CSV table of C-alpha atoms and ligand atoms in Angstrom, one decimal:
chain,number,residue,atom,x,y,z
W,1,MET,CA,0.0,0.0,0.0
W,2,ASN,CA,1.4,3.4,-0.9
W,3,GLU,CA,1.6,6.2,1.7
W,4,ALA,CA,-1.2,8.3,0.2
W,5,ARG,CA,-3.6,5.4,0.5
W,6,LEU,CA,-2.5,4.7,4.1
W,7,PHE,CA,-2.9,8.4,4.9
W,8,GLU,CA,-6.4,8.4,3.6
W,9,LEU,CA,-7.3,5.2,5.5
W,10,ILE,CA,-6.0,6.6,8.8
W,11,THR,CA,-7.9,9.9,8.2
W,12,TRP,CA,-11.2,8.1,7.7
W,13,ALA,CA,-10.5,5.8,10.7
W,14,TYR,CA,-10.1,9.0,12.8
W,15,LEU,CA,-13.3,10.4,11.4
W,16,ALA,CA,-15.2,7.2,12.0
W,17,LEU,CA,-13.9,6.8,15.5
W,18,ALA,CA,-14.9,10.2,16.7
W,19,PRO,CA,-18.6,9.4,17.2
W,20,LEU,CA,-17.7,6.2,19.0
W,21,VAL,CA,-15.4,8.0,21.4
W,22,PHE,CA,-18.1,10.6,22.0
W,23,VAL,CA,-20.6,7.9,23.1
W,24,LEU,CA,-18.0,6.0,25.1
W,25,LEU,CA,-16.9,9.1,27.0
W,26,LEU,CA,-20.5,10.0,27.7
W,27,VAL,CA,-20.7,6.8,29.7
W,28,VAL,CA,-17.1,6.6,31.1
W,29,PRO,CA,-15.3,9.9,31.8
W,30,ALA,CA,-11.7,9.7,30.8
W,31,PRO,CA,-9.7,8.6,33.9
W,32,TYR,CA,-7.5,11.7,34.5
W,33,GLY,CA,-7.9,14.8,36.6
W,34,ARG,CA,-10.8,14.7,39.0
W,35,TYR,CA,-11.9,11.3,37.4
W,36,THR,CA,-8.6,9.5,38.2
W,37,ARG,CA,-9.8,6.4,40.0
W,38,ALA,CA,-9.0,2.8,40.8
W,39,GLY,CA,-9.9,0.1,38.2
W,40,PHE,CA,-8.0,1.6,35.2
W,41,GLY,CA,-4.6,0.0,35.9
W,42,PRO,CA,-1.3,1.5,37.0
W,43,THR,CA,-0.6,5.2,37.2
W,44,LEU,CA,2.3,7.6,36.5
W,45,ASP,CA,3.1,11.1,37.6
W,46,ARG,CA,0.6,13.3,35.8
W,47,ARG,CA,3.1,15.8,34.6
W,48,LEU,CA,5.1,13.1,32.8
W,49,GLY,CA,1.8,11.7,31.5
W,50,TRP,CA,0.9,15.0,29.9
W,51,VAL,CA,4.4,15.4,28.3
W,52,LEU,CA,4.2,11.8,27.0
W,53,MET,CA,0.7,12.3,25.6
W,54,GLU,CA,1.3,15.7,24.0
W,55,ALA,CA,4.9,15.8,22.9
W,56,PRO,CA,4.4,13.7,19.6
W,57,SER,CA,2.1,16.5,18.3
W,58,PRO,CA,4.7,19.3,18.1
W,59,LEU,CA,7.7,17.0,17.4
W,60,LEU,CA,6.0,15.2,14.5
W,61,VAL,CA,4.6,18.3,12.8
W,62,LEU,CA,7.9,20.1,13.1
W,63,GLY,CA,10.0,17.0,12.1
W,64,LEU,CA,7.8,16.3,9.1
W,65,PHE,CA,8.0,19.9,8.0
W,66,VAL,CA,11.8,19.9,8.3
W,67,LEU,CA,12.1,16.6,6.4
W,68,GLY,CA,9.4,17.5,3.8
W,69,ASP,CA,9.7,19.5,0.5
W,70,ARG,CA,7.9,22.6,1.6
W,71,GLN,CA,10.3,24.5,3.9
W,72,GLY,CA,10.3,27.4,1.4
W,73,ASN,CA,6.5,27.6,1.3
W,74,LEU,CA,5.2,30.5,3.4
W,75,VAL,CA,1.7,29.0,3.9
W,76,ALA,CA,3.0,25.7,5.1
W,77,LEU,CA,5.4,27.5,7.4
W,78,LEU,CA,2.5,29.6,8.8
W,79,PHE,CA,0.5,26.4,9.5
W,80,VAL,CA,3.4,24.9,11.3
W,81,LEU,CA,3.8,28.0,13.4
W,82,LEU,CA,0.1,28.0,14.3
W,83,TRP,CA,0.3,24.4,15.3
W,84,LEU,CA,3.5,25.0,17.4
W,85,SER,CA,2.0,28.1,19.0
W,86,HIS,CA,-0.5,25.8,20.7
W,87,TYR,CA,1.4,22.6,21.1
W,88,LEU,CA,4.8,23.8,22.4
W,89,HIS,CA,2.9,25.3,25.3
W,90,ARG,CA,0.5,22.3,25.8
W,91,ALA,CA,3.3,19.7,25.7
W,92,PHE,CA,6.2,21.4,27.5
W,93,LEU,CA,4.8,24.2,29.7
W,94,PHE,CA,1.2,23.4,30.7
W,95,PRO,CA,2.1,20.2,32.5
W,96,PHE,CA,4.5,22.1,34.8
W,97,GLN,CA,2.1,24.9,35.4
W,98,MET,CA,-0.7,22.6,36.7
W,99,ARG,CA,-1.3,23.0,40.4
W,100,GLY,CA,-2.8,20.4,42.8
W,101,GLY,CA,0.3,18.6,44.2
W,102,ALA,CA,1.9,15.4,43.0
W,103,ARG,CA,-1.1,13.8,41.3
W,104,GLN,CA,-1.1,10.6,39.3
W,105,MET,CA,-2.6,9.8,35.9
W,106,THR,CA,-3.5,6.4,34.6
W,107,TRP,CA,-1.1,4.8,32.1
W,108,ALA,CA,-4.2,3.9,30.1
W,109,ALA,CA,-5.1,7.6,29.6
W,110,ALA,CA,-1.5,8.6,28.9
W,111,LEU,CA,-0.9,5.8,26.3
W,112,LEU,CA,-4.3,6.5,24.6
W,113,GLY,CA,-3.4,10.2,24.4
W,114,PHE,CA,0.1,9.3,23.1
W,115,ALA,CA,-1.3,7.0,20.4
W,116,PHE,CA,-3.9,9.6,19.3
W,117,ASN,CA,-1.3,12.4,19.1
W,118,CYS,CA,1.1,10.2,17.1
W,119,GLY,CA,-1.6,9.6,14.5
W,120,ASN,CA,-2.9,13.1,14.6
W,121,GLY,CA,0.6,14.7,14.4
W,122,TYR,CA,1.4,12.4,11.4
W,123,LEU,CA,-1.8,13.2,9.6
W,124,ASN,CA,-1.8,17.0,10.0
W,125,GLY,CA,2.0,17.2,9.7
W,126,ARG,CA,2.2,15.2,6.4
W,127,PHE,CA,-0.9,17.1,5.0
W,128,VAL,CA,0.9,20.4,5.5
W,129,ALA,CA,4.4,19.3,4.6
W,130,GLN,CA,3.8,17.0,1.6
W,131,LEU,CA,0.6,15.2,1.0
W,132,GLY,CA,-2.0,18.0,0.9
W,133,PRO,CA,-2.3,20.5,-1.9
W,134,GLU,CA,0.6,23.0,-1.9
W,135,ARG,CA,-0.9,26.4,-1.2
W,136,GLY,CA,0.4,29.5,-2.9
W,137,LEU,CA,0.4,33.0,-1.5
W,138,ALA,CA,-3.2,33.5,-2.9
W,139,TRP,CA,-4.4,31.1,-0.1
W,140,LEU,CA,-3.6,33.9,2.5
W,141,ALA,CA,-6.4,36.0,1.0
W,142,ASP,CA,-8.9,33.0,0.7
W,143,PRO,CA,-11.9,33.5,3.0
W,144,ARG,CA,-11.4,30.0,4.4
W,145,PHE,CA,-7.9,30.8,5.5
W,146,VAL,CA,-8.8,34.2,6.9
W,147,ALA,CA,-11.9,33.0,8.8
W,148,GLY,CA,-10.0,29.9,10.0
W,149,VAL,CA,-7.1,31.8,11.4
W,150,VAL,CA,-9.5,34.3,13.1
W,151,LEU,CA,-11.3,31.3,14.7
W,152,PHE,CA,-8.1,29.7,15.7
W,153,ALA,CA,-6.9,32.8,17.4
W,154,LEU,CA,-10.2,33.3,19.1
W,155,GLY,CA,-10.3,29.7,20.4
W,156,TYR,CA,-6.7,30.0,21.5
W,157,ALA,CA,-7.4,33.1,23.5
W,158,ILE,CA,-10.5,31.6,25.1
W,159,ASN,CA,-8.7,28.4,25.9
W,160,ARG,CA,-5.6,30.0,27.4
W,161,HIS,CA,-7.6,32.5,29.5
W,162,ALA,CA,-9.9,29.8,30.8
W,163,ASP,CA,-7.0,27.5,31.7
W,164,LEU,CA,-5.3,30.5,33.5
W,165,VAL,CA,-8.4,31.1,35.6
W,166,LEU,CA,-8.3,27.5,36.7
W,167,HIS,CA,-4.6,27.7,37.4
W,168,ARG,CA,-5.1,30.7,39.7
W,169,LEU,CA,-7.8,29.0,41.7
W,170,ARG,CA,-5.2,27.1,43.6
W,171,ALA,CA,-2.2,28.4,45.6
W,172,PRO,CA,0.9,26.3,45.1
W,173,GLY,CA,0.4,23.0,46.9
W,174,GLU,CA,-3.4,23.4,47.3
W,175,THR,CA,-5.4,20.5,46.0
W,176,GLY,CA,-9.1,21.3,46.3
W,177,TYR,CA,-11.6,22.5,43.7
W,178,LYS,CA,-13.3,26.0,43.7
W,179,ILE,CA,-15.9,27.6,41.5
W,180,PRO,CA,-14.2,29.5,38.6
W,181,HIS,CA,-15.4,33.0,37.7
W,182,GLY,CA,-14.5,35.5,35.0
W,183,GLY,CA,-14.6,35.6,31.2
W,184,LEU,CA,-16.8,32.9,29.7
W,185,TYR,CA,-17.1,31.2,33.1
W,186,ARG,CA,-20.0,33.6,33.6
W,187,TRP,CA,-22.0,31.5,31.1
W,188,ILE,CA,-20.4,28.1,31.0
W,189,SER,CA,-18.5,25.6,33.1
W,190,CYS,CA,-15.8,24.7,30.6
W,191,PRO,CA,-14.7,27.6,28.4
W,192,ASN,CA,-11.2,25.9,28.1
W,193,TYR,CA,-12.9,23.1,26.2
W,194,LEU,CA,-15.1,25.4,24.1
W,195,GLY,CA,-11.9,27.4,23.2
W,196,GLU,CA,-10.1,24.2,22.2
W,197,ILE,CA,-13.0,23.1,20.0
W,198,VAL,CA,-13.2,26.5,18.3
W,199,GLU,CA,-9.4,26.6,17.9
W,200,TRP,CA,-9.2,23.2,16.0
W,201,SER,CA,-12.3,24.0,14.0
W,202,GLY,CA,-10.4,27.1,12.8
W,203,TRP,CA,-7.5,24.9,12.0
W,204,ALA,CA,-9.7,22.6,9.9
W,205,LEU,CA,-11.1,25.6,8.0
W,206,ALA,CA,-7.8,27.4,7.5
W,207,THR,CA,-6.1,24.2,6.2
W,208,TRP,CA,-9.3,23.0,4.4
W,209,SER,CA,-8.3,19.5,5.1
W,210,LEU,CA,-9.8,16.2,6.1
W,211,PRO,CA,-7.1,15.6,8.8
W,212,GLY,CA,-8.0,19.0,10.2
W,213,LEU,CA,-11.7,18.1,10.2
W,214,ALA,CA,-10.9,14.7,11.9
W,215,PHE,CA,-9.0,16.5,14.6
W,216,ALA,CA,-11.7,19.0,15.2
W,217,ALA,CA,-14.3,16.2,15.4
W,218,PHE,CA,-12.2,14.2,17.7
W,219,THR,CA,-11.6,17.2,20.0
W,220,ALA,CA,-15.3,17.8,20.2
W,221,ALA,CA,-15.9,14.1,20.8
W,222,ASN,CA,-13.4,14.1,23.6
W,223,LEU,CA,-14.2,17.4,25.3
W,224,ALA,CA,-18.0,17.8,25.0
W,225,PRO,CA,-18.7,14.7,27.2
W,226,ARG,CA,-16.0,15.9,29.6
W,227,ALA,CA,-17.7,19.3,29.8
W,228,LEU,CA,-21.0,17.7,30.6
W,229,ALA,CA,-19.4,15.6,33.3
W,230,HIS,CA,-17.6,18.6,34.8
W,231,HIS,CA,-20.8,20.5,34.8
W,232,ARG,CA,-22.7,17.7,36.6
W,233,TRP,CA,-19.8,17.4,39.0
W,234,TYR,CA,-19.8,21.2,39.9
W,235,ARG,CA,-23.6,21.1,40.5
W,236,ALA,CA,-23.3,18.1,42.7
W,237,HIS,CA,-20.4,19.5,44.7
W,238,PHE,CA,-21.3,23.2,45.1
W,239,ALA,CA,-24.8,24.1,46.4
W,240,ASP,CA,-24.2,27.7,45.4
W,241,TYR,CA,-23.1,26.8,41.8
W,242,PRO,CA,-24.5,29.6,39.5
W,243,PRO,CA,-27.8,28.1,38.2
W,244,GLU,CA,-27.7,30.0,34.9
W,245,ARG,CA,-24.3,28.5,33.9
W,246,ARG,CA,-24.4,25.9,31.1
W,247,ALA,CA,-21.8,23.2,30.4
W,248,LEU,CA,-20.1,24.1,27.1
W,249,ILE,CA,-22.2,26.5,24.9
W,250,PRO,CA,-23.6,29.7,26.4
W,251,PHE,CA,-27.5,29.5,26.8
W,252,VAL,CA,-27.6,26.2,24.9
W,253,VAL,CA,-26.0,23.2,26.6
F,301,NDP,P1,-9.5,20.4,33.5
F,301,NDP,O1,-10.4,21.6,33.4
F,301,NDP,O2,-10.1,19.1,33.9
F,301,NDP,O3,-8.3,20.7,34.4
F,301,NDP,C1,-7.3,21.6,34.1
F,301,NDP,C2,-6.4,22.0,35.3
F,301,NDP,O4,-7.2,22.8,36.2
F,301,NDP,C3,-6.1,20.8,36.1
F,301,NDP,O5,-4.8,21.0,36.8
F,301,NDP,C4,-7.2,20.7,37.2
F,301,NDP,O6,-6.8,20.0,38.4
F,301,NDP,C5,-7.4,22.2,37.4
F,301,NDP,N1,-8.8,22.5,37.8
F,301,NDP,C6,-9.9,22.2,37.0
F,301,NDP,N2,-11.0,22.6,37.6
F,301,NDP,C7,-10.6,23.2,38.8
F,301,NDP,C8,-11.4,23.8,39.8
F,301,NDP,N3,-12.7,24.0,39.8
F,301,NDP,N4,-10.7,24.3,40.9
F,301,NDP,C9,-9.3,24.1,40.9
F,301,NDP,N5,-8.6,23.6,40.0
F,301,NDP,C10,-9.2,23.1,38.9
F,301,NDP,O7,-8.9,20.3,32.0
F,301,NDP,P2,-8.2,19.0,31.3
F,301,NDP,O8,-7.1,18.5,32.3
F,301,NDP,O9,-9.2,18.0,30.8
F,301,NDP,O10,-7.5,19.7,30.0
F,301,NDP,C11,-6.5,20.6,30.2
F,301,NDP,C12,-6.3,21.3,28.8
F,301,NDP,O11,-6.0,20.4,27.8
F,301,NDP,C13,-7.5,22.1,28.4
F,301,NDP,O12,-7.1,23.3,27.8
F,301,NDP,C14,-8.1,21.2,27.3
F,301,NDP,O13,-8.8,22.0,26.4
F,301,NDP,C15,-6.9,20.5,26.7
F,301,NDP,N6,-7.3,19.2,26.2
F,301,NDP,C16,-7.4,19.0,24.9
F,301,NDP,C17,-7.8,17.8,24.3
F,301,NDP,C18,-8.1,17.6,22.9
F,301,NDP,O14,-8.7,16.7,22.5
F,301,NDP,N7,-7.6,18.5,22.0
F,301,NDP,C19,-8.1,16.7,25.2
F,301,NDP,C20,-7.9,16.9,26.6
F,301,NDP,C21,-7.5,18.2,27.1
F,301,NDP,P3,-7.0,18.4,38.5
F,301,NDP,O15,-6.1,17.8,37.5
F,301,NDP,O16,-6.5,18.2,39.9
F,301,NDP,O17,-8.4,18.1,38.3
């Protein structure tokens, strides 16, 4: 089988898996963070778990770009920079900024995340660096690129702000949970997840690619059930939880 065929098969496998993951995670919240619990096998330090899970994304996309034929293509370079702007932080800074003491993560969650990001980094990296259509400078003025980059930036800002609010809820060494306030927390419990979904939807639009669409779908399949679970958890644990707050989409759900 040639690489183009394999690439297509993996892309369609990701697209097909997204709805299954969505249903599974509605029933069983992914066992990390507040849902880390016995019964999912051995655990490792959660900071190492995050680095293990996320590192393949920036390393693969950067490596494939460097090894591919498009280093001189400005649009491809911009895509790689967008990707790295998110993933260098997520893989190598975010894990060390998390507060809450020396927590554990299940190996199962870390290895599933690792496998997902290996496939996802490969698909998006190869699309940009070699297998997708080579975009000329005219793509920079295409409405799909412009709208996609605006969405990406908006999602990025929402995600980073929401994660920062959570970070500031705990003093160093503190482990409990509090009600977050500020920004989109006024209307929803999980603006970090909304931002992430918007961000990768923007990526899918800007790259106009099936791997981008698969990633956006997978992100939503992963994070929408987690937002619903967090929302239920907040309501169950805080009697004064703001009643007007929704889980993921203001005024809707
Ligand atoms: P969570 O919101 O569950 O937790 C983020 C951090 O904030 C953790 O350190 C958590 O502590 C802490 N925290 C959360 N809520 C509170 C609270 N009420 N009070 C005090 N501390 C709190 O996010 P995730 O860990 O699921 O995700 C982290 C980031 O990774 C997000 O930006 C998310 O969008 C992204 N992500 C992206 C995915 C994708 O598919 N693209 C998949 C998964 C995550 P603790 O760990 O102790 O609960």
